XYZ file of C-alpha atoms in Angstrom:
697
model
C 213.833 169.334 33.560
C 214.259 171.985 36.104
C 211.794 171.966 39.263
C 211.568 175.117 41.325
C 211.855 174.705 45.063
C 208.454 176.500 45.367
C 206.795 173.885 43.519
C 208.361 170.874 45.317
C 207.547 172.727 48.640
C 203.773 173.137 47.492
C 203.719 169.323 46.655
C 205.315 168.293 49.861
C 202.749 170.301 52.077
C 199.857 169.112 49.791
C 200.683 165.425 50.284
C 201.360 166.159 53.884
C 197.896 167.824 54.252
C 196.344 165.099 52.404
C 197.583 162.343 54.434
C 196.420 163.930 57.653
C 192.649 163.482 58.692
C 190.481 166.606 58.452
C 189.040 167.838 61.644
C 185.312 167.546 61.827
C 184.966 165.113 59.064
C 183.731 161.412 59.729
C 186.249 158.743 58.592
C 183.983 157.535 55.613
C 184.028 160.926 54.360
C 187.623 161.701 54.539
C 188.395 160.652 50.993
C 186.475 163.741 49.832
C 189.040 166.017 51.571
C 191.917 165.091 49.338
C 193.836 167.815 47.344
C 194.723 167.361 43.646
C 198.075 167.547 42.109
C 198.089 171.151 42.127
C 196.986 171.708 45.763
C 193.478 172.552 44.708
C 190.153 171.225 46.275
C 186.471 171.666 45.241
C 183.718 172.666 47.313
C 181.431 169.427 47.452
C 178.037 170.723 46.578
C 179.730 173.476 44.134
C 182.430 171.556 42.321
C 182.684 174.937 40.112
C 184.301 176.610 43.081
C 187.888 175.737 43.522
C 190.311 176.827 46.334
C 193.609 176.199 47.873
C 193.387 173.054 49.925
C 195.142 175.012 52.621
C 191.960 176.873 52.889
C 190.069 174.179 54.443
C 189.316 174.566 58.078
C 191.110 178.129 57.852
C 188.201 179.568 59.825
C 186.865 181.504 56.805
C 183.711 180.399 54.814
C 184.578 180.145 51.134
C 182.075 177.512 50.055
C 178.218 178.284 49.758
C 177.706 174.885 51.281
C 180.055 175.363 54.091
C 181.939 172.148 53.275
C 185.326 173.667 53.412
C 185.107 174.450 57.243
C 183.832 171.194 58.785
C 185.995 171.812 61.775
C 185.266 175.475 62.629
C 182.272 177.608 63.365
C 182.992 179.972 60.110
C 180.016 178.427 57.999
C 176.506 178.327 59.588
C 175.385 175.822 57.491
C 178.184 173.378 58.190
C 178.362 170.067 60.384
C 181.009 168.917 62.816
C 181.590 165.197 63.328
C 182.001 164.211 66.895
C 183.689 160.632 67.077
C 182.428 159.744 70.667
C 184.502 156.575 71.025
C 182.896 154.255 73.197
C 179.137 155.480 72.408
C 177.731 156.707 69.037
C 179.070 159.165 66.719
C 177.201 162.309 65.903
C 176.947 165.632 64.061
C 176.784 168.937 65.720
C 175.896 172.310 63.802
C 178.928 174.264 62.960
C 177.937 177.214 65.024
C 178.160 175.123 68.296
C 181.840 174.582 67.688
C 184.335 176.497 69.931
C 181.398 178.386 71.690
C 182.658 177.538 75.055
C 179.728 175.434 75.780
C 179.997 171.462 76.459
C 177.268 170.020 74.443
C 177.457 166.536 75.851
C 173.974 165.413 74.535
C 175.760 165.605 70.968
C 179.502 165.491 71.428
C 180.138 163.539 74.643
C 183.811 163.473 73.795
C 183.893 167.164 74.145
C 185.626 167.334 70.617
C 183.643 170.396 69.539
C 185.563 172.569 71.887
C 188.954 171.786 70.629
C 190.028 175.635 70.437
C 188.470 177.116 73.712
C 188.868 177.171 77.583
C 185.790 175.027 78.254
C 187.697 172.027 78.989
C 185.174 169.675 78.233
C 185.384 165.992 79.867
C 184.959 163.081 77.798
C 181.711 161.416 79.264
C 181.020 158.964 76.666
C 181.804 155.910 78.792
C 179.219 157.162 81.629
C 176.799 157.889 78.904
C 176.962 154.503 77.273
C 176.766 152.643 80.685
C 173.388 154.819 81.317
C 172.348 153.975 77.495
C 173.181 150.230 78.189
C 171.089 150.226 81.401
C 168.339 151.912 79.905
C 168.508 149.489 76.965
C 168.502 146.522 79.239
C 165.441 148.131 81.157
C 163.536 148.786 77.936
C 164.086 145.183 76.891
C 162.993 143.847 79.934
C 159.698 146.034 79.657
C 159.065 144.833 76.021
C 159.885 141.349 76.520
C 157.656 141.029 79.534
C 154.943 143.238 77.834
C 154.969 141.367 74.510
C 154.477 138.079 76.520
C 151.357 139.391 78.279
C 150.328 140.865 74.870
C 150.607 137.502 73.047
C 148.246 135.982 75.820
C 145.631 138.916 75.039
C 145.918 138.421 71.465
C 145.309 134.601 72.100
C 141.993 135.545 73.581
C 141.122 137.897 70.856
C 141.822 135.015 68.470
C 139.564 132.795 70.525
C 136.794 135.401 70.768
C 137.144 135.784 66.914
C 136.640 132.041 66.470
C 133.733 132.075 68.886
C 132.476 135.109 66.696
C 132.791 133.118 63.629
C 131.037 130.035 65.144
C 128.258 132.358 66.112
C 128.009 133.676 62.539
C 127.792 130.361 61.075
C 125.439 129.222 63.742
C 122.897 132.171 62.952
C 123.421 131.877 59.192
C 122.362 128.021 59.638
C 119.528 129.321 61.446
C 118.366 131.510 58.768
C 118.798 128.744 56.452
C 116.486 126.590 58.563
C 114.019 129.452 59.357
C 113.672 129.779 55.481
C 113.033 125.970 55.060
C 110.235 126.244 57.970
C 108.621 129.104 56.202
C 108.662 127.316 52.988
C 107.029 124.352 54.977
C 104.365 126.943 56.448
C 103.464 127.981 53.052
C 102.855 124.312 52.120
C 100.737 123.966 55.075
C 98.645 126.899 53.958
C 98.513 125.577 50.343
C 97.248 122.339 51.998
C 94.719 124.047 54.008
C 93.358 125.886 51.314
C 93.090 122.681 49.185
C 91.163 121.073 52.114
C 88.529 123.833 52.016
C 88.680 124.774 48.408
C 89.397 122.111 45.851
C 88.128 124.197 42.764
C 90.390 126.923 43.627
C 93.546 124.771 44.494
C 92.825 122.918 41.106
C 93.315 126.371 39.464
C 96.527 126.621 41.407
C 97.752 123.336 40.314
C 96.964 124.285 36.676
C 98.958 127.409 37.279
C 101.983 125.339 38.538
C 101.581 122.598 35.758
C 100.357 123.985 32.387
C 101.727 127.644 33.137
C 104.768 126.544 35.220
C 103.805 129.049 38.187
C 106.364 127.375 40.128
C 108.902 128.826 37.995
C 108.521 132.094 39.753
C 109.586 130.448 43.072
C 112.600 129.226 41.222
C 113.381 132.584 39.875
C 112.737 134.135 43.358
C 115.126 131.666 44.919
C 117.788 132.105 42.096
C 117.609 135.911 42.646
C 118.028 135.332 46.407
C 121.060 133.307 45.709
C 122.562 135.936 43.443
C 121.967 138.498 45.881
C 123.752 136.510 48.499
C 126.585 135.764 46.080
C 127.080 139.367 45.373
C 126.970 140.238 49.017
C 129.662 137.710 49.583
C 131.589 139.091 46.731
C 131.506 142.645 48.565
C 132.421 140.984 51.963
C 135.413 139.216 50.294
C 136.626 142.587 48.682
C 136.203 144.034 52.036
C 138.519 141.377 53.553
C 140.998 141.819 50.845
C 141.155 145.588 51.304
C 141.525 145.256 55.097
C 144.561 142.945 54.483
C 146.391 145.057 52.160
C 145.810 148.229 54.289
C 147.245 146.225 57.392
C 150.307 145.401 55.275
C 150.864 148.939 54.260
C 150.243 150.387 57.652
C 152.682 147.990 59.332
C 155.282 148.980 56.796
C 154.509 152.673 57.277
C 154.972 152.420 61.093
C 157.824 149.780 61.144
C 159.935 151.024 58.223
C 163.269 152.791 59.279
C 163.035 156.203 57.741
C 166.840 156.564 57.931
C 167.175 153.880 54.994
C 167.004 155.711 51.835
C 164.858 153.299 49.744
C 163.149 155.605 47.512
C 160.283 153.066 46.247
C 159.380 152.252 49.835
C 159.413 155.776 51.076
C 157.003 156.746 47.996
C 154.886 153.883 48.682
C 154.353 155.015 52.270
C 153.648 158.628 51.306
C 151.116 157.198 48.706
C 149.340 154.892 51.369
C 149.377 157.994 53.649
C 147.810 159.997 51.039
C 145.164 157.325 50.377
C 144.297 157.069 54.279
C 143.715 160.870 54.295
C 141.672 160.619 51.060
C 137.995 161.698 52.595
C 135.983 160.130 49.534
C 136.900 156.663 51.139
C 135.188 157.639 54.364
C 132.007 157.438 52.618
C 132.311 153.389 52.385
C 131.120 152.424 55.787
C 128.023 154.631 55.642
C 127.321 152.912 52.111
C 128.053 149.761 53.516
C 125.713 150.243 56.122
C 123.074 151.399 53.751
C 123.801 148.443 51.473
C 123.021 145.864 54.496
C 119.774 147.364 55.253
C 118.570 147.341 51.732
C 119.996 143.857 51.095
C 118.065 142.608 54.164
C 114.911 144.758 53.008
C 115.074 143.247 49.449
C 115.361 139.560 50.814
C 112.521 140.278 53.146
C 110.470 141.798 50.338
C 110.844 138.604 48.157
C 109.528 136.542 50.972
C 106.513 138.365 50.773
C 105.612 136.785 47.458
C 102.553 134.279 47.663
C 101.177 132.132 44.649
C 97.675 133.267 45.627
C 98.720 136.607 44.126
C 97.959 134.889 40.856
C 94.105 134.567 41.629
C 92.155 136.935 39.773
C 91.010 138.639 42.912
C 94.680 139.266 43.973
C 95.825 140.857 40.725
C 96.222 144.301 42.100
C 98.461 142.659 44.903
C 100.659 141.100 42.071
C 100.802 144.357 40.521
C 102.115 145.984 43.731
C 104.243 143.493 44.909
C 105.959 143.598 41.376
C 106.317 147.246 41.800
C 107.861 147.012 45.314
C 110.429 144.536 44.355
C 111.391 146.692 41.257
C 112.031 149.688 43.488
C 113.796 147.613 45.970
C 116.108 146.660 43.001
C 116.843 150.158 41.668
C 117.494 151.259 45.197
C 119.685 148.394 46.242
C 121.267 148.526 42.914
C 122.274 152.264 43.132
C 123.881 151.760 46.581
C 125.685 148.477 45.465
C 127.080 150.456 42.393
C 128.463 153.146 44.684
C 129.912 150.749 46.745
C 131.553 148.854 44.117
C 133.029 151.860 42.486
C 134.610 152.945 45.726
C 135.949 149.348 46.547
C 137.228 149.122 42.800
C 139.247 152.479 43.173
C 140.508 151.614 46.639
C 141.603 147.989 45.564
C 143.460 149.551 42.587
C 145.046 152.054 44.487
C 146.418 149.724 47.084
C 147.383 147.163 44.807
C 149.463 149.576 42.686
C 151.149 150.497 45.874
C 151.944 147.008 46.762
C 153.039 146.086 43.164
C 155.412 148.917 43.011
C 157.069 147.839 46.447
C 157.271 144.307 45.103
C 158.931 145.311 41.668
C 161.042 148.167 42.658
C 162.115 148.015 46.219
C 165.921 147.945 46.994
C 166.878 144.323 48.130
C 170.351 145.564 49.194
C 168.834 147.404 52.278
C 167.721 143.911 53.582
C 165.159 145.530 55.902
C 163.007 143.497 58.164
C 159.801 145.606 57.712
C 160.022 145.621 53.867
C 160.478 141.630 54.086
C 157.380 141.411 56.213
C 155.405 143.472 53.591
C 156.753 141.297 50.914
C 155.569 138.220 52.712
C 152.143 139.881 53.270
C 151.725 140.685 49.662
C 152.428 137.372 48.415
C 149.784 136.119 50.954
C 147.419 138.818 49.581
C 148.016 137.728 45.970
C 147.133 134.127 46.927
C 143.954 135.037 48.613
C 143.095 137.373 45.809
C 143.347 134.444 43.396
C 141.295 132.199 45.524
C 138.548 134.842 46.010
C 138.464 135.530 42.264
C 138.202 131.687 41.634
C 135.663 130.697 44.426
C 133.419 133.879 44.334
C 134.127 136.916 42.154
C 134.851 135.104 39.061
C 131.312 133.617 39.281
C 129.510 136.896 39.672
C 128.005 138.598 36.797
C 126.800 141.728 38.599
C 124.496 142.861 35.541
C 122.930 139.398 34.574
C 122.899 137.944 38.364
C 121.131 140.727 39.712
C 119.583 143.438 37.426
C 119.016 140.749 34.637
C 117.527 138.467 37.204
C 114.984 140.916 38.468
C 114.003 141.801 34.804
C 113.768 137.912 34.082
C 111.283 137.469 36.960
C 109.386 140.447 36.163
C 108.979 139.509 32.557
C 108.150 135.703 33.267
C 105.369 136.992 35.560
C 103.972 139.508 32.906
C 104.008 136.578 30.235
C 102.085 134.251 32.748
C 99.670 137.283 33.256
C 99.199 137.306 29.479
C 98.631 133.677 29.206
C 95.788 134.273 31.975
C 94.233 136.843 29.598
C 94.982 139.672 32.041
C 96.294 143.238 31.003
C 100.008 143.761 31.224
C 101.065 145.617 34.416
C 104.658 146.969 34.073
C 106.837 147.114 37.011
C 107.797 150.786 38.032
C 109.792 152.460 40.714
C 107.761 153.699 43.694
C 108.531 156.128 46.388
C 109.320 154.533 49.506
C 109.623 155.758 53.149
C 113.583 155.774 53.118
C 113.403 158.578 50.680
C 111.159 160.772 52.588
C 111.610 163.659 54.866
C 110.534 163.188 58.619
C 107.711 165.546 58.134
C 106.447 163.621 55.054
C 106.853 160.402 56.522
C 104.723 161.284 59.554
C 102.067 162.930 57.449
C 101.935 159.534 55.497
C 101.919 157.408 58.690
C 99.307 159.613 60.052
C 97.137 159.045 57.027
C 97.673 155.400 57.076
C 96.680 155.185 60.804
C 93.151 156.880 60.043
C 92.554 154.589 57.093
C 93.571 151.361 59.414
C 90.866 152.835 62.073
C 88.249 153.102 59.346
C 89.068 149.504 58.353
C 88.878 148.277 61.994
C 85.448 149.789 62.164
C 84.324 148.188 58.734
C 85.901 144.732 59.857
C 83.933 144.709 63.091
C 80.722 145.523 61.185
C 81.347 142.529 59.005
C 82.430 139.959 61.730
C 78.653 139.003 62.747
C 78.106 137.856 59.245
C 81.630 136.460 58.332
C 80.412 133.398 56.426
C 78.066 135.053 54.250
C 80.142 138.041 53.579
C 83.708 136.683 52.969
C 83.145 136.216 49.368
C 82.414 139.990 48.885
C 85.159 140.777 50.976
C 87.786 138.973 48.952
C 86.509 140.598 45.797
C 87.447 143.983 47.353
C 90.610 142.285 48.571
C 93.120 144.304 50.698
C 92.593 148.037 50.098
C 95.912 149.232 51.493
C 98.077 146.203 51.160
C 101.365 147.732 49.851
C 99.194 150.990 49.113
C 96.785 149.474 46.544
C 94.718 152.657 46.140
C 97.637 155.132 46.437
C 99.103 153.266 43.473
C 96.230 153.841 40.841
C 97.432 156.067 37.971
C 95.157 159.019 39.004
C 96.575 159.135 42.510
C 99.887 160.115 44.143
C 102.798 157.613 44.182
C 102.621 154.870 46.773
C 104.561 155.263 49.919
C 105.641 152.091 51.457
C 107.212 151.344 54.865
C 110.780 150.054 54.676
C 109.693 146.510 55.562
C 106.034 146.254 55.063
C 105.192 143.120 57.501
C 102.660 144.881 59.073
C 100.699 145.674 56.405
C 101.207 141.971 55.018
C 100.155 140.433 58.308
C 96.872 142.314 58.746
C 95.715 141.422 55.329
C 97.377 137.932 54.429
C 94.325 135.970 55.621
C 92.277 137.743 52.914
C 94.847 137.229 50.296
C 95.085 133.543 50.948
C 91.437 132.942 51.631
C 89.959 131.283 48.830
C 86.268 132.080 49.612
C 84.665 128.581 49.221
C 84.549 127.450 52.894
C 81.122 126.367 54.111
C 79.457 128.016 56.995
C 80.211 125.582 59.681
C 83.924 125.204 58.522
C 84.544 128.814 58.204
C 85.487 129.689 61.732
C 87.896 126.567 61.959
C 89.458 127.310 58.517
C 89.817 131.274 59.646
C 91.580 130.140 63.011
C 93.843 127.557 61.455
C 94.836 130.039 58.574
C 95.511 132.902 60.985
C 97.465 130.715 63.232
C 99.822 129.513 60.427
C 100.078 132.962 58.931
C 101.169 134.367 62.351
C 103.627 131.623 62.830
C 105.136 132.337 59.284
C 105.216 136.182 59.950
C 107.265 135.729 63.203
C 109.918 133.410 61.356
C 110.228 136.021 58.509
C 110.777 138.555 61.286
C 113.199 136.396 62.988
C 115.047 135.653 59.660
C 115.333 139.536 58.995
C 116.665 140.183 62.604
C 119.140 137.289 62.174
C 120.438 138.615 58.980
C 120.983 142.016 60.525
C 122.755 140.331 63.622
C 125.048 138.465 61.311
C 125.722 141.508 59.195
C 126.853 143.065 62.363
C 128.884 140.208 63.578
C 130.622 140.045 60.159
C 131.523 143.787 60.492
C 132.887 143.127 64.115
C 135.103 140.125 62.816
C 136.371 142.212 59.917
C 136.818 145.366 61.918
C 136.943 147.304 58.798
C 137.080 150.523 60.493
C 139.954 149.415 62.502
C 137.993 150.210 65.646
C 139.922 147.951 67.972
C 143.165 148.955 66.811
C 146.324 146.833 65.529
C 145.420 143.140 65.519
C 142.226 144.055 67.211
C 144.026 144.057 70.535
C 141.662 146.412 72.103
C 138.966 143.541 72.160
C 141.124 141.944 74.883
C 140.574 144.904 77.268
C 136.969 145.431 76.302
C 134.792 146.286 79.302
C 137.707 146.549 81.772
C 138.640 149.569 83.449
C 141.707 151.173 85.378
C 141.941 153.883 88.038
C 144.623 155.905 89.214
C 144.702 159.177 91.522
C 146.773 161.914 89.911
C 146.819 164.994 92.104
C 143.565 165.701 93.581
C 141.573 163.751 91.056
C 141.002 159.927 90.582
C 140.762 158.984 86.730
C 139.038 155.688 85.627
C 139.878 154.744 82.031
C 138.063 151.977 80.013
C 140.056 151.771 76.786
C 136.997 150.860 74.644
C 134.521 152.984 76.618
C 134.646 155.960 78.738
C 136.837 158.176 80.991
C 135.808 159.531 84.259
C 137.124 162.034 86.708
C 136.117 162.440 90.353
C 137.304 164.367 92.998
C 136.114 167.105 95.464
C 132.867 165.624 95.807
C 132.363 166.033 92.201
C 132.612 163.604 88.916
C 132.721 164.250 85.174
C 132.615 162.351 81.987
C 135.668 163.174 80.084
C 134.959 161.427 76.929
C 134.139 158.345 75.114
C 136.203 156.192 72.801
C 135.701 157.513 69.284
C 137.082 154.575 67.281
C 140.114 156.748 66.356
C 143.338 155.141 67.290
C 146.611 155.379 65.487
C 149.959 153.432 65.847
C 152.964 155.951 65.862
C 156.679 155.212 65.728
C 159.545 157.536 66.341
C 161.931 157.264 63.539
C 164.886 158.159 65.709
C 164.524 155.336 68.390
C 161.746 153.024 67.329
C 159.527 153.905 70.327
C 156.115 152.798 69.584
C 152.833 154.014 70.957
C 149.177 154.149 70.452
C 147.184 157.560 70.324
C 143.450 157.208 71.003
C 140.942 159.826 70.894
C 138.152 160.415 73.450
C 135.349 162.553 72.593
C 131.669 163.836 73.574
C 132.516 164.316 77.271
C 130.404 166.458 79.559
C 130.208 170.154 78.892
C 132.597 172.163 81.015
C 130.949 174.865 83.271
C 130.809 177.967 80.714
C 133.593 176.018 78.856
C 133.844 173.479 75.963
C 132.913 169.913 75.747
C 135.389 167.707 77.464
C 137.550 165.427 75.195
C 141.028 163.509 75.825
C 143.776 162.403 73.914
C 145.393 159.246 75.449
C 148.743 158.179 74.620
C 149.624 154.445 75.465
C 153.186 153.121 75.848
C 154.492 149.750 76.321
C 154.300 148.351 79.865
C 153.687 145.239 81.875
C 150.467 146.267 83.169
C 148.117 149.254 82.799
C 149.514 152.355 84.692
C 147.991 156.051 84.408
C 151.447 157.841 84.402
C 150.422 161.848 83.692
C 147.319 163.811 83.059
C 147.574 167.329 81.823
C 145.148 170.051 80.818
C 146.899 172.539 78.748
C 143.600 173.908 77.682
C 140.427 174.082 79.400
C 138.674 170.777 79.567
C 141.179 169.295 77.076
C 143.076 166.353 78.803
C 146.213 164.647 77.692
C 146.703 161.477 79.296
C 149.751 159.174 79.178
C 149.312 155.388 80.100
C 151.296 152.187 79.903
C 149.881 148.893 78.837
C 150.916 145.856 77.004
C 148.643 146.584 74.185
C 151.302 149.083 73.079
C 153.991 146.597 73.110
C 155.249 145.562 69.520
C 157.638 143.140 68.301
C 159.217 145.878 65.566
C 160.246 147.931 68.627
C 161.849 144.912 70.359
C 163.766 144.122 67.100
C 165.008 147.784 66.656
C 166.287 147.609 70.382
C 167.864 144.404 69.755
C 169.624 145.578 66.624
C 171.062 148.647 68.729
C 169.320 151.024 66.669
C 168.333 153.271 69.592
C 169.767 156.688 70.494
C 169.773 157.936 74.112
C 166.485 159.253 75.775
C 165.948 162.526 77.023
C 165.985 161.100 80.586
C 169.659 160.169 80.172
C 170.471 163.691 79.029
C 168.731 165.194 81.747
C 170.653 163.027 84.239
C 173.895 164.138 82.905
């Protein structure tokens, strides 16, 4: 077979060209630039286009993706590889190749100017020395800063332990006070037994033959159910915060240069979840739920067995109506809360499940490993919460059913006593009124109280003789008795009607048969016991509110104190520095003040908005904090500031700028912004040189 000289020459040239490295192509990409047996080559992103291999780097753009001109400036979309031996390799846009400018910040070896008179020196050694120096300095700063931060976090952990102890202590106080209230009720019962044997025998009959004590048992069971449901809500919050922390740390620590599609999608889904405004309603709903939870417990405590006396049947009806109203109101808020919790939990768990089942283990990324450990711990906690709390809760039967059961039992008891059935119904309460409506009702109530006071004064002179008649009338406005009659408007109740109860509880408890000589002694002793009981009930409500606030602070569900609650370590501490003609004072969990030229101004108050941000290029981690609602500028806007905190061994105010009138940008260093993830990235040599090094060169 004859072979032409031309064919041989083409083959030789092709082999020679293929054997040499192609300018502008990285070593790991050189295999893509090989001619086929016919001396042809296909564009990388457009393989349908085939050109002679000799046209690669011929300073003419043949491929749409610019892949045929990696070493020239012919294609605008191309990239030129700079080896930068002794430092880090990099890519420079093709349009900068051979433009006569030494682009040292990208090509420190000057290889991009291979065909000009620029005569760029190789400065990679100097650049690497500066990089290593900067890296050493940064490592030192991170190491020292983290050591201080660990001490700060130890303080936070200790403070949380003390907070938890306080929660347990106050919870025990509430339990003890409940026992004391119960004992006071027993004393009142004993007092009435002493002065009215006949009526107390009737009470004993109610407890024995009619099982009236079952009401107390059902109220106790209902309170236990309400407590258990709240515990379930709080445990769901705890789970949610743990899952959000796992995903937030993954989002901030994950190296975006790693092409793990599952993890990147999970981070995007979490960011979308974090920006979903409908979940912002949760904190407001939880606060509303706590208020109604405490109010419901307080209202249940208002029950008195003497409501079962004939003279107090109207009060029984009103108490039932009040509890029924509280049930509806609390149930409505609880349902909204649970729906948000359920949707939030499902979304977060779906994201974590996707990571666990579909992440790429080949990348061996530390942030992903940490997240997987967190997910494993979360699943363990979830199962424990399910077994210990959630699995024991039947929201419908434990709460709604329990209230209905209580009401049904009372109605059956009333029927057994030969009384007409009084069905529980929803009432209008003060929480649902406008300010104007509430003020009008309160004014009406005040006038009614004044009239009652005048009547009471007129009765006092003949108290022993008139007391029997007074108790028949009972308490006109106790829980809005007359307002609750069918022909009148719906009753309007205070949020917690202790003031109404305390003014008339003596009449409700008074059994009317005390002799004249004992009436005064009986009245004083009864009043003393009732006042003591009222004081303890009010303290119970106050402590319940405090415990709720402390639990919120311990869980930090709004991330008010930042990552790992580190801001708690610097709470109530202020730091000063003079910048230009002004002195600035910063309290990270308080206010920023500016003073100078004989004046001072409130720049802003910490808003609770704090974010952890990571630069994907070099791993630099910082905190951004928003301070709002400062003093109004003269003929200008309200002052506010964005504070950016970088890692440092101590708090130092570096820079204050005001690009817009009364809108401040403040750079600060502090150990609170030092993170292990940044230290790990520096140690793994994933840094790129900083702008400061570029500027020096």
